[in-house]
Amino acid sequence: MKNFIQKLPVPMAGLMLALAALGNLLQSYSESVRLFFGILSAALALLLTAKAVLYFGDVRKDLQNPVMASVAPTFSMGLILLAGYLVKMSVPVAFALWIAAIALHWLFILYFTVKFLFHFDFQKVFASYFIVYVGIVTVSVTAPAFGQTGLGRAMFWFGFAAYLPLLLLVLYRLLTIKNFANPVKPTNAIFAAPAALCLAGYLASFEQKSTAMIVFLLILSQLLYLAVLCGMPAMMKAGFFPSYSGFTFPLVITAISLKQTSGFFSKAGTPVGFLNALVPVETGVAVIAVLYVLICYLSFLFRKTPAQKQP
């Protein structure tokens, strides 16, 4: 069992996050399905926690790598979502986990800023940077469950303010310096996540909503979603790497934000037909992507051949 835990790669936290988010996406179809994916996510969270405790030295070494360090906050994002699952069981326990996960994410932000941003190297800029600074908007998505929409709005504005300059920086890096190693290429799928996460957070935590903001984030998120879908075959060409987690949460959160936006316009009395039609399509894509990556990970963890190099 220890060998299995030691083999768990840090990027698998992205799959843990995606499983929790997928459960929320599918909740309107079946509460049991939501619970199933929540349990899978929680089990993975426990295994990753065990690795951090039992093999702290290995994890600390991984966090010296900018890709690993920028992917690691998907763990705290996943815990923030899992706290929402616990609300019906125990509000105090759920709230304690939520606050602890938020604090952990801020520790990731502080560590990454001091370790990498203060020693900036343009060659080491990756799409996974979005996870560190925009990932905190996960708080905005879950804040209403804890009656903390004020905090949710504050975290939205922090993430949104960080997103726009980061988008220009990472996009410029992608277009001008294309020497991405194969294990890193799947992280480019993360481009699809920040705008969609901001949209979901905005819809959840703001009572007075700007239609212009919603339309802007919707168009941006859908354009980046399409770009990622078109680029995925090339990203997957070299075969499986732990960074395949990058193919999961971005597709799930895009489907969630689209579903919420469609609901917003319907409640406002101005339903948008093509949005309603797109929701089941993007939901299906998200389910397929998460299950595919889950199967790939299971094959990776249980095979006896040497593991592929991580980013």
CSV table of C-alpha atoms in Angstrom, one decimal, residues 17 69-80 97-113 128-139 155 158-159 197:
chain,number,residue,atom,x,y,z
A,17,LEU,CA,-10.8,18.4,-8.1
A,69,ALA,CA,4.1,23.8,-7.7
A,70,SER,CA,1.5,25.5,-9.9
A,71,VAL,CA,-0.6,22.4,-10.2
A,72,ALA,CA,-0.5,21.5,-6.5
A,73,PRO,CA,-3.2,24.1,-5.6
A,74,THR,CA,-5.8,21.9,-7.3
A,75,PHE,CA,-5.7,20.0,-4.1
A,76,SER,CA,-6.9,22.9,-2.0
A,77,MET,CA,-9.5,23.8,-4.7
A,78,GLY,CA,-10.8,20.2,-4.5
A,79,LEU,CA,-11.0,20.4,-0.7
A,80,ILE,CA,-13.0,23.7,-1.1
A,97,LEU,CA,-12.7,22.2,6.1
A,98,TRP,CA,-13.7,25.1,3.9
A,99,ILE,CA,-11.7,27.6,5.9
A,100,ALA,CA,-8.7,25.3,6.2
A,101,ALA,CA,-8.7,24.7,2.4
A,102,ILE,CA,-8.9,28.4,1.7
A,103,ALA,CA,-5.9,29.0,4.1
A,104,LEU,CA,-4.0,26.2,2.3
A,105,HIS,CA,-4.6,27.8,-1.1
A,106,TRP,CA,-3.3,31.1,0.2
A,107,LEU,CA,-0.2,29.3,1.5
A,108,PHE,CA,0.2,27.9,-2.1
A,109,ILE,CA,-0.1,31.4,-3.5
A,110,LEU,CA,2.4,32.8,-1.0
A,111,TYR,CA,4.9,30.0,-1.7
A,112,PHE,CA,4.6,30.2,-5.4
A,113,THR,CA,4.9,34.0,-5.5
A,128,SER,CA,-0.8,26.1,-14.8
A,129,TYR,CA,0.0,29.5,-13.3
A,130,PHE,CA,-3.8,30.2,-13.6
A,131,ILE,CA,-4.4,27.5,-11.0
A,132,VAL,CA,-2.4,29.4,-8.3
A,133,TYR,CA,-3.9,32.8,-8.7
A,134,VAL,CA,-7.3,32.3,-10.3
A,135,GLY,CA,-8.1,29.0,-8.5
A,136,ILE,CA,-9.0,30.9,-5.4
A,137,VAL,CA,-12.3,31.8,-7.2
A,138,THR,CA,-13.4,28.4,-6.2
A,139,VAL,CA,-14.3,30.1,-2.9
A,155,MET,CA,-12.0,36.2,-3.9
A,158,PHE,CA,-8.7,38.9,-6.7
A,159,GLY,CA,-8.9,36.0,-9.2
A,197,LEU,CA,-14.4,29.5,-13.1
